[in-house]
Short mmCIF file of N, CA and C in Angstrom, two decimals:
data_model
loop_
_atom_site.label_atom_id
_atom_site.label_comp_id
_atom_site.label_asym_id
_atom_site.label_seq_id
_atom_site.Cartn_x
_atom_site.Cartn_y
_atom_site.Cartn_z
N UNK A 1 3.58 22.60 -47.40
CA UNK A 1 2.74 21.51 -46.96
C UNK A 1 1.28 21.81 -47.24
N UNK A 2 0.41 20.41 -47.56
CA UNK A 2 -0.74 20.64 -47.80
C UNK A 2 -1.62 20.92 -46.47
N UNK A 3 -2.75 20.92 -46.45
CA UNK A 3 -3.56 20.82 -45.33
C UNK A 3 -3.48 19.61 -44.47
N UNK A 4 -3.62 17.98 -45.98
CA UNK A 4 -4.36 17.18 -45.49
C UNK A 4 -2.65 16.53 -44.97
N UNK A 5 -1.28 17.17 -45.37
CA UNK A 5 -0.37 16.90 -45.12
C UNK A 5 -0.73 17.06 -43.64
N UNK A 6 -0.44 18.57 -43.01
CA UNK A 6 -0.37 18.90 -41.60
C UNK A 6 -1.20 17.88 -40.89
N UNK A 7 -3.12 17.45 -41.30
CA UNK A 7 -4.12 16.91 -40.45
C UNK A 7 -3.12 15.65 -39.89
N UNK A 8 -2.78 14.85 -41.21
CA UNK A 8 -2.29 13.85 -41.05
C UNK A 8 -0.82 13.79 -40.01
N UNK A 9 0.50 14.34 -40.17
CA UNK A 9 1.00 14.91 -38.85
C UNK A 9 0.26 15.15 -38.00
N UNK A 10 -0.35 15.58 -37.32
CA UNK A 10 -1.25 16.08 -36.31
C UNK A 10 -1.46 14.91 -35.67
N UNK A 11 -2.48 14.38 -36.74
CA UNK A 11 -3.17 12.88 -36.01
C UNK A 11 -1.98 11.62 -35.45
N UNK A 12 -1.17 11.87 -35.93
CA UNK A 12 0.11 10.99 -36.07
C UNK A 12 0.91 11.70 -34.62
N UNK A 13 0.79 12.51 -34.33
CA UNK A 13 1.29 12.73 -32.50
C UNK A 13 0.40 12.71 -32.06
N UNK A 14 -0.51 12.74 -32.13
CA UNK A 14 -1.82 12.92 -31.17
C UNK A 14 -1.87 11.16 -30.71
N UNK A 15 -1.38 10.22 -31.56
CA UNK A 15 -1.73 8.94 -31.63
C UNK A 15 -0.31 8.68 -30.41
N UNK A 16 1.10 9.32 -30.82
CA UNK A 16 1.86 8.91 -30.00
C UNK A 16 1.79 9.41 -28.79
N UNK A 17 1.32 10.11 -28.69
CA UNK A 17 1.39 10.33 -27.31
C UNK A 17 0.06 10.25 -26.58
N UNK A 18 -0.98 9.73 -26.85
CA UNK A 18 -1.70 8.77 -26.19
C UNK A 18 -1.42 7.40 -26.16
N UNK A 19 -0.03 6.63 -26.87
CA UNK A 19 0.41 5.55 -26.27
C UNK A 19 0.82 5.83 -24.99
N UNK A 20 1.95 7.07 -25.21
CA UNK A 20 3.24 7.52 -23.96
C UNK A 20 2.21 7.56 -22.91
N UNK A 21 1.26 8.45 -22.63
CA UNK A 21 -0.03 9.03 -22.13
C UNK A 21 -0.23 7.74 -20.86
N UNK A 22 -1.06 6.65 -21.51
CA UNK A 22 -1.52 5.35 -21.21
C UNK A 22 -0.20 4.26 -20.41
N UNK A 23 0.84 4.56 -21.01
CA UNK A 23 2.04 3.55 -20.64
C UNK A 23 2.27 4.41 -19.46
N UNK A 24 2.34 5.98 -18.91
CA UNK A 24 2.76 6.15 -17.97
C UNK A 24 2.03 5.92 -16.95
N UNK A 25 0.45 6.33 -16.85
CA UNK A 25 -0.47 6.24 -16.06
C UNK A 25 -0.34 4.64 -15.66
N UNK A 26 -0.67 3.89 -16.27
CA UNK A 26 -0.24 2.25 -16.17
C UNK A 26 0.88 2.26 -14.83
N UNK A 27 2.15 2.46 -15.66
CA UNK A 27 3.62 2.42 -14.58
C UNK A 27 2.93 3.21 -13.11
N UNK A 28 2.31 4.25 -13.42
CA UNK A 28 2.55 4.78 -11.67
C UNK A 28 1.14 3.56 -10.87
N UNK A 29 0.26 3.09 -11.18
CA UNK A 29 -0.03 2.08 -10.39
C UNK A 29 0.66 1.01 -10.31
N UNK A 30 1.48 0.44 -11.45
CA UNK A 30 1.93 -0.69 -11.08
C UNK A 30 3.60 -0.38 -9.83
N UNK A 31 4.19 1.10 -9.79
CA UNK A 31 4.81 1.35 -8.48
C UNK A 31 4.34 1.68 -7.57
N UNK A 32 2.79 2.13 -7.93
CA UNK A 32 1.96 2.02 -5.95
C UNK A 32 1.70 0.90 -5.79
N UNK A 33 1.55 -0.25 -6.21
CA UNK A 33 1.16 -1.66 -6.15
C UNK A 33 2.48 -2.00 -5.46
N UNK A 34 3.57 -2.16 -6.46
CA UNK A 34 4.96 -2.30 -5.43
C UNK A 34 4.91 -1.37 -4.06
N UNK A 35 5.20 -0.97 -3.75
CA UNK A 35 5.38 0.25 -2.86
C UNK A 35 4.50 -0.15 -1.85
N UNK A 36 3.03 -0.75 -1.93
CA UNK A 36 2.44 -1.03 -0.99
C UNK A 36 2.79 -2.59 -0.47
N UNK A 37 3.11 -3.40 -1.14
CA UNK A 37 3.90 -4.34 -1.00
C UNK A 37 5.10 -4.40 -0.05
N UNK A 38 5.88 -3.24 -0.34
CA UNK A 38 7.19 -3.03 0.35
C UNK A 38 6.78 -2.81 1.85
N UNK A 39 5.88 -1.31 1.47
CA UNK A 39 5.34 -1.07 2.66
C UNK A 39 4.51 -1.73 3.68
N UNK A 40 3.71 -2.95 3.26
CA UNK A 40 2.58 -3.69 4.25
C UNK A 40 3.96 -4.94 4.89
N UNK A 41 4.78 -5.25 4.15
CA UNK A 41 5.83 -6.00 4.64
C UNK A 41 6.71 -5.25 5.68
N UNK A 42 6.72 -3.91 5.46
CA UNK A 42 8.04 -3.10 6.31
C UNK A 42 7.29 -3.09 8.21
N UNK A 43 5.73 -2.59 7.81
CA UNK A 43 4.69 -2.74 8.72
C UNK A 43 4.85 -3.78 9.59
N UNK A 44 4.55 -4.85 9.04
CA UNK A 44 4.87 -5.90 9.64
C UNK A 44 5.73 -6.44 10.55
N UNK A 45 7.42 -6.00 10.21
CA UNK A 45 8.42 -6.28 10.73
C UNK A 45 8.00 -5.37 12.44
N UNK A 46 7.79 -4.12 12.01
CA UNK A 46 7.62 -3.39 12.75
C UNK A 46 6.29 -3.90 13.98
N UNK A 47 5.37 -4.33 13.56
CA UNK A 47 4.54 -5.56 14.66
C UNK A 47 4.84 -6.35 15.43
N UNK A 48 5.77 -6.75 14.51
CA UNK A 48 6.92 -7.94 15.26
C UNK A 48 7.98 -7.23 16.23
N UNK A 49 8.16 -6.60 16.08
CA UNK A 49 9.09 -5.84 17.23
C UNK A 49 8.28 -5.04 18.20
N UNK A 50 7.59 -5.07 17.86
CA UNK A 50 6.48 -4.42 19.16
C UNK A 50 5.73 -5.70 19.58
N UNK A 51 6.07 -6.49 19.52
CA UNK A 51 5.31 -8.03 19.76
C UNK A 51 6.72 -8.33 20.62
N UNK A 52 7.67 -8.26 20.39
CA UNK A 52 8.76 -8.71 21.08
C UNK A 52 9.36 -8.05 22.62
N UNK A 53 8.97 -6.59 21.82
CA UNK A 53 9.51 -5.84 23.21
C UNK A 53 8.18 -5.69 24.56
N UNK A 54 6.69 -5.92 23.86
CA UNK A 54 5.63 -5.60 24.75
C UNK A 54 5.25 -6.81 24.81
N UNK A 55 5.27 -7.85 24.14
CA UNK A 55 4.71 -8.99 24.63
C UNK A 55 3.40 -9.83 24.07
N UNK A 56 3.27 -9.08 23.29
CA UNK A 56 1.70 -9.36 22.64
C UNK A 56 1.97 -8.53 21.30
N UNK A 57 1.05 -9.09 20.84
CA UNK A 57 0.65 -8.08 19.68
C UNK A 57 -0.64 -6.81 19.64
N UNK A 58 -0.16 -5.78 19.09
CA UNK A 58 -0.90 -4.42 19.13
C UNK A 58 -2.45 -4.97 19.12
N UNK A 59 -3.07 -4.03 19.74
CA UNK A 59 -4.63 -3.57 19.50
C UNK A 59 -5.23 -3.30 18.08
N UNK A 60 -4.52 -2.23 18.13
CA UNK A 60 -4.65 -1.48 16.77
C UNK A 60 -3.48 -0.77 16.16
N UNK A 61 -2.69 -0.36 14.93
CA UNK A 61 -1.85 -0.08 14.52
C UNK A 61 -1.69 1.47 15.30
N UNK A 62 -2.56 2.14 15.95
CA UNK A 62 -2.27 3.19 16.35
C UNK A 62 -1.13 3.11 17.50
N UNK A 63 -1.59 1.68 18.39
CA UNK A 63 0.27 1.55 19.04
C UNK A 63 1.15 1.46 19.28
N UNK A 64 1.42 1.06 17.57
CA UNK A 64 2.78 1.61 17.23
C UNK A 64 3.16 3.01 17.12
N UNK A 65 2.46 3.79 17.02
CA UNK A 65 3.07 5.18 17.12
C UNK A 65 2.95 5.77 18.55
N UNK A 66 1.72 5.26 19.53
CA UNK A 66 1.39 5.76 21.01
C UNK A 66 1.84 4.96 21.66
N UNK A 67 2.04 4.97 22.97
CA UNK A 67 1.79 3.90 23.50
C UNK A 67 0.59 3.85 24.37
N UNK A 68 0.27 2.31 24.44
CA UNK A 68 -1.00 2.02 25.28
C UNK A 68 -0.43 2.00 26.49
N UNK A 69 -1.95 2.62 27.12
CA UNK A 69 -1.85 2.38 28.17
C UNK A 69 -1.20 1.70 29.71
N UNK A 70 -1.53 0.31 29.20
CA UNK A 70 -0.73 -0.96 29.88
C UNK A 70 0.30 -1.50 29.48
N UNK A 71 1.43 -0.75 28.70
CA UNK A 71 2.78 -1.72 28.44
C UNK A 71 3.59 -0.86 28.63
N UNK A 72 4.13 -1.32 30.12
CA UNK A 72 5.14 -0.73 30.14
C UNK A 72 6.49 -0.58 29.41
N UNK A 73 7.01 -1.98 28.61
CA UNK A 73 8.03 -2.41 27.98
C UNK A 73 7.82 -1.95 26.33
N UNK A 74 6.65 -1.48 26.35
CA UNK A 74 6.81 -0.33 24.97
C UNK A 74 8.13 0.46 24.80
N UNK A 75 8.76 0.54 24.02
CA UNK A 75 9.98 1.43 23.34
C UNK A 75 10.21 2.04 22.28
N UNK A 76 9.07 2.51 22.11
CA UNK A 76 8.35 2.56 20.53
C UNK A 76 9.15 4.60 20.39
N UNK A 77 8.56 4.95 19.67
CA UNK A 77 7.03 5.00 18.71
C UNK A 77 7.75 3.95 17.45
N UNK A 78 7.34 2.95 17.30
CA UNK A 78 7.50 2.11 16.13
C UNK A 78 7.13 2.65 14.54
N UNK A 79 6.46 3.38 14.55
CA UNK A 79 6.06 3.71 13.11
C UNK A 79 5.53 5.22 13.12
N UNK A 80 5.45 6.29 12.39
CA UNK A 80 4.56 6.95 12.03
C UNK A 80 3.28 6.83 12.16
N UNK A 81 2.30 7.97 12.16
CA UNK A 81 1.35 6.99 11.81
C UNK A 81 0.91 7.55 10.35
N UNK A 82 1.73 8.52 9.66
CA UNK A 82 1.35 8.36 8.37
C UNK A 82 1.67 6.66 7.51
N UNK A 83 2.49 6.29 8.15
CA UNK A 83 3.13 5.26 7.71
C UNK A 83 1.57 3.57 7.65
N UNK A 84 0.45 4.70 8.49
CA UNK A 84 -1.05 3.28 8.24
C UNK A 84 -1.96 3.57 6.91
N UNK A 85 -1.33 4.72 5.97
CA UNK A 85 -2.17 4.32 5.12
C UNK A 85 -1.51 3.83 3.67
N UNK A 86 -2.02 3.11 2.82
CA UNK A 86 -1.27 2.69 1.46
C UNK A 86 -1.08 3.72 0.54
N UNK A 87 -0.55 3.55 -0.56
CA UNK A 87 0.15 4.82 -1.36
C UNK A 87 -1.16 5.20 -2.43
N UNK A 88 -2.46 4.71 -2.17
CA UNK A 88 -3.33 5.40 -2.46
C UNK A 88 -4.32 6.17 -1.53
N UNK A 89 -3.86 6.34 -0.57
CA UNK A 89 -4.48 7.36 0.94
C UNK A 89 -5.68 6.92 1.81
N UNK A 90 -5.45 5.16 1.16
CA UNK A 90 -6.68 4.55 2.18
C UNK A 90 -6.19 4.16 3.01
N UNK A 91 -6.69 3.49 4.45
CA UNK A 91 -5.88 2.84 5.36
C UNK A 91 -6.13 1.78 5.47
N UNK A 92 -4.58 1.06 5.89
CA UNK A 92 -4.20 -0.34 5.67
C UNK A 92 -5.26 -1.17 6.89
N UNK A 93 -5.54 -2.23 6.29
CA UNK A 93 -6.33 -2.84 7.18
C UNK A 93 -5.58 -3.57 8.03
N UNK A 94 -5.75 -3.41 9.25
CA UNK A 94 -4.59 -4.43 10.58
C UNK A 94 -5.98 -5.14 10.87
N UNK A 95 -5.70 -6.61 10.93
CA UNK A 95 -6.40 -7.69 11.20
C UNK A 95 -6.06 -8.94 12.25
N UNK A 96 -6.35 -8.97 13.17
CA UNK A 96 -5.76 -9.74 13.91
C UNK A 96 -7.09 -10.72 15.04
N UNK A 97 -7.08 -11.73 14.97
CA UNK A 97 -5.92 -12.78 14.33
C UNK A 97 -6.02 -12.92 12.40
N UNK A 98 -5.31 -13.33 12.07
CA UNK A 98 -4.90 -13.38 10.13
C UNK A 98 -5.58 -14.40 9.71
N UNK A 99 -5.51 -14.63 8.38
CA UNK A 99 -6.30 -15.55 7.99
C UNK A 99 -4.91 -16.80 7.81
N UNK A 100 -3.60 -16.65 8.04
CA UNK A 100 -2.67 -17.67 7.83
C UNK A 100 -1.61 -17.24 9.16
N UNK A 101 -2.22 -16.67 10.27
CA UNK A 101 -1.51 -16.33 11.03
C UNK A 101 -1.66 -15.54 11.85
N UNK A 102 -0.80 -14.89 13.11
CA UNK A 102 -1.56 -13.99 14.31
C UNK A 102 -2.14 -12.72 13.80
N UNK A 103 -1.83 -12.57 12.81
CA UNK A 103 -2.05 -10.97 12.21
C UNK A 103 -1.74 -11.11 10.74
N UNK A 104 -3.01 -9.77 10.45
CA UNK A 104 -2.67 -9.70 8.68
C UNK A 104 -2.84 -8.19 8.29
N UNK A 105 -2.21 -7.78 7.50
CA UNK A 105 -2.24 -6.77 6.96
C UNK A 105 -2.69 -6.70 5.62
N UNK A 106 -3.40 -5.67 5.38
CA UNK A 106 -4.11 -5.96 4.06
C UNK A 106 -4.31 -3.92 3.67
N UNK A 107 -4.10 -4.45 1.65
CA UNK A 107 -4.34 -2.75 1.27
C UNK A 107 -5.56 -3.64 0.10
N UNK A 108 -6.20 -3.15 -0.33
CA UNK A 108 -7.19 -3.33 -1.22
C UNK A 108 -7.12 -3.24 -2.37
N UNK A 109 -5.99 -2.53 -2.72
CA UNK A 109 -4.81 -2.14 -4.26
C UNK A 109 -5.97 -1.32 -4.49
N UNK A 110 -5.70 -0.57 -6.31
CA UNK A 110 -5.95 0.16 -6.57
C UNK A 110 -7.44 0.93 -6.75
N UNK A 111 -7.68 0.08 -6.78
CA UNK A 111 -9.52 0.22 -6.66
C UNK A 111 -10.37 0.31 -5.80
N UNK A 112 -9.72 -0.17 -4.86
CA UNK A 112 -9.76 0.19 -2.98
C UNK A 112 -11.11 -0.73 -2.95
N UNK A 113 -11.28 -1.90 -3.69
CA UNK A 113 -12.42 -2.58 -3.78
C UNK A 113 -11.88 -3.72 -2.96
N UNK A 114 -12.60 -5.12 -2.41
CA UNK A 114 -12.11 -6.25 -2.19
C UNK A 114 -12.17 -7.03 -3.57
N UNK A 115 -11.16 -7.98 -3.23
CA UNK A 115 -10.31 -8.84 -4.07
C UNK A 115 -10.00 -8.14 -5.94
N UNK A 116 -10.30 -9.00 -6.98
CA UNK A 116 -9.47 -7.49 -8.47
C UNK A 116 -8.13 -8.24 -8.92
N UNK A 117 -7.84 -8.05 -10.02
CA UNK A 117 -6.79 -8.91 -10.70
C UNK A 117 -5.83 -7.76 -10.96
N UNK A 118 -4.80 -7.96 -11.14
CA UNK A 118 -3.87 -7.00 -11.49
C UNK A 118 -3.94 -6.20 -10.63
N UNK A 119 -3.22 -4.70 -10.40
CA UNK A 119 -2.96 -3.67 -9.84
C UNK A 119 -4.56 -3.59 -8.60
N UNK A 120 -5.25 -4.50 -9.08
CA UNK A 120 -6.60 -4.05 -8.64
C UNK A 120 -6.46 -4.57 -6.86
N UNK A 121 -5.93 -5.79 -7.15
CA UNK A 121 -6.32 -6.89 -6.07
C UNK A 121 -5.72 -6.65 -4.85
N UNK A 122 -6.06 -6.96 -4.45
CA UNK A 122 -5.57 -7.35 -2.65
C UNK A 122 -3.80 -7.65 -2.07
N UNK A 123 -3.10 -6.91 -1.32
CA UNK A 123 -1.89 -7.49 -0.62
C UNK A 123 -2.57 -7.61 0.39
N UNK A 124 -2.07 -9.00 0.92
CA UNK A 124 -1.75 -9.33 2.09
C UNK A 124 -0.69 -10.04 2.81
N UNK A 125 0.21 -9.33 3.64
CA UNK A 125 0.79 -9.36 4.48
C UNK A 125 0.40 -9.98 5.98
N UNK A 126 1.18 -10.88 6.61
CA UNK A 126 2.11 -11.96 5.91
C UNK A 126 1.32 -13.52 5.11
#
């Protein structure tokens, strides 16, 4: 083989696998995007059952894992509380009252910015 043989091989993986490179990095936000999805919905359910058994809805997401003070009919610990931040290690915003309802849950997606298109933008739950 020549030199300009090898350069040329060379450049020719170097090229494929900064496709592979780019396509994977891509995939793992677009499964923390899912994932936080799954997760701000799973949250939720879990509100709702602490809304059912105490009577109200939480303070703050921390009482699902404690209980407050004043409820006696708590039966919790409902959640973790690793389970309040999104699968990029910020924490989920609990909002209450919602902007379509008693409560909202919200992750900021990947950019941890408000609102963003794609992987970027906003879940909100429900």
């Amino acid at each position: 083989m020549s030199l300009l043989e090898l350069v040329v091989v060379i450049v020719l993986i170097g090229g494929v696998l900064a496709v592979v490179g780019s396509r994977l990095i891509g995939g793992k936000d677009r499964a923390n995007f899912n994932l936080a999805k799954t997760q701000l919905q799973t949250l939720s359910g879990k509100i709702e059952q602490y809304e059912m058994d105490v009577g109200g809805l939480p303070e703050a997401l921390d009482n699902l894992a404690t209980a407050p003070g004043n409820s006696p009919n708590w039966l919790g610990p409902y959640a973790k509380a690793s389970e309040f931040n999104d699968p990029w290690g910020r924490p989920i915003e609990y909002r209450r009252p919602g902007q379509n309802g008693p409560f909202e849950l919200v992750s900021l997606g990947a950019d941890g910015q408000p609102g963003g298109d794609s992987v970027n933008q906003d879940i909100r739950v429900p």
